[in-house]
């Protein structure tokens, strides 16, 4: 898979970080959570864009296993 190859959330120097995607579980995937709960810019309602087509596409990809070629 490609979701854990060099894309981990910052680990210590020389050590791998945590995966940013948990295959089959969008609600545990840091990438999905960052996009849906910690919206930027500050002040935007976190749940406001959860049905944006790109967010839905990301969620579906993760829930289907987050496969990539």
Tab-separated table of C-alpha atoms in Angstrom, residues 17-63:
chain	number	residue	atom	x	y	z
A	17	UNK	CA	5.688	7.911	11.945
A	18	UNK	CA	2.151	6.645	12.318
A	19	UNK	CA	0.201	5.833	9.147
A	20	UNK	CA	-2.063	8.660	8.024
A	21	UNK	CA	-4.723	6.269	6.726
A	22	UNK	CA	-6.270	3.263	8.485
A	23	UNK	CA	-7.598	1.048	5.669
A	24	UNK	CA	-11.310	0.208	5.975
A	25	UNK	CA	-11.831	2.750	8.803
A	26	UNK	CA	-12.133	6.430	7.887
A	27	UNK	CA	-13.148	7.379	11.428
A	28	UNK	CA	-9.748	6.204	12.702
A	29	UNK	CA	-7.688	7.644	9.834
A	30	UNK	CA	-5.750	10.758	10.869
A	31	UNK	CA	-5.978	12.195	7.348
A	32	UNK	CA	-9.772	11.954	7.245
A	33	UNK	CA	-10.116	13.250	10.795
A	34	UNK	CA	-7.845	16.209	10.047
A	35	UNK	CA	-9.972	17.151	7.061
A	36	UNK	CA	-13.332	16.753	8.793
A	37	UNK	CA	-12.674	17.809	12.391
A	38	UNK	CA	-9.824	20.324	12.287
A	39	UNK	CA	-10.988	22.599	9.510
A	40	UNK	CA	-8.914	25.458	8.249
A	41	UNK	CA	-9.228	28.370	8.453
A	42	UNK	CA	-10.119	28.658	12.124
A	43	UNK	CA	-13.751	29.461	12.742
A	44	UNK	CA	-15.155	27.210	10.016
A	45	UNK	CA	-17.646	24.714	11.430
A	46	UNK	CA	-15.865	21.312	11.361
A	47	UNK	CA	-18.947	19.472	10.122
A	48	UNK	CA	-19.762	22.023	7.440
A	49	UNK	CA	-17.994	20.343	4.523
A	50	UNK	CA	-18.311	16.634	5.420
A	51	UNK	CA	-20.510	16.020	2.387
A	52	UNK	CA	-18.202	17.813	-0.036
A	53	UNK	CA	-17.550	15.479	-3.005
A	54	UNK	CA	-13.808	15.294	-2.279
A	55	UNK	CA	-14.379	14.369	1.382
A	56	UNK	CA	-16.916	11.714	0.361
A	57	UNK	CA	-14.477	10.328	-2.207
A	58	UNK	CA	-11.691	10.135	0.380
A	59	UNK	CA	-13.995	8.418	2.879
A	60	UNK	CA	-15.139	5.867	0.278
A	61	UNK	CA	-11.531	5.142	-0.754
A	62	UNK	CA	-10.476	4.553	2.852
A	63	UNK	CA	-13.519	2.404	3.638
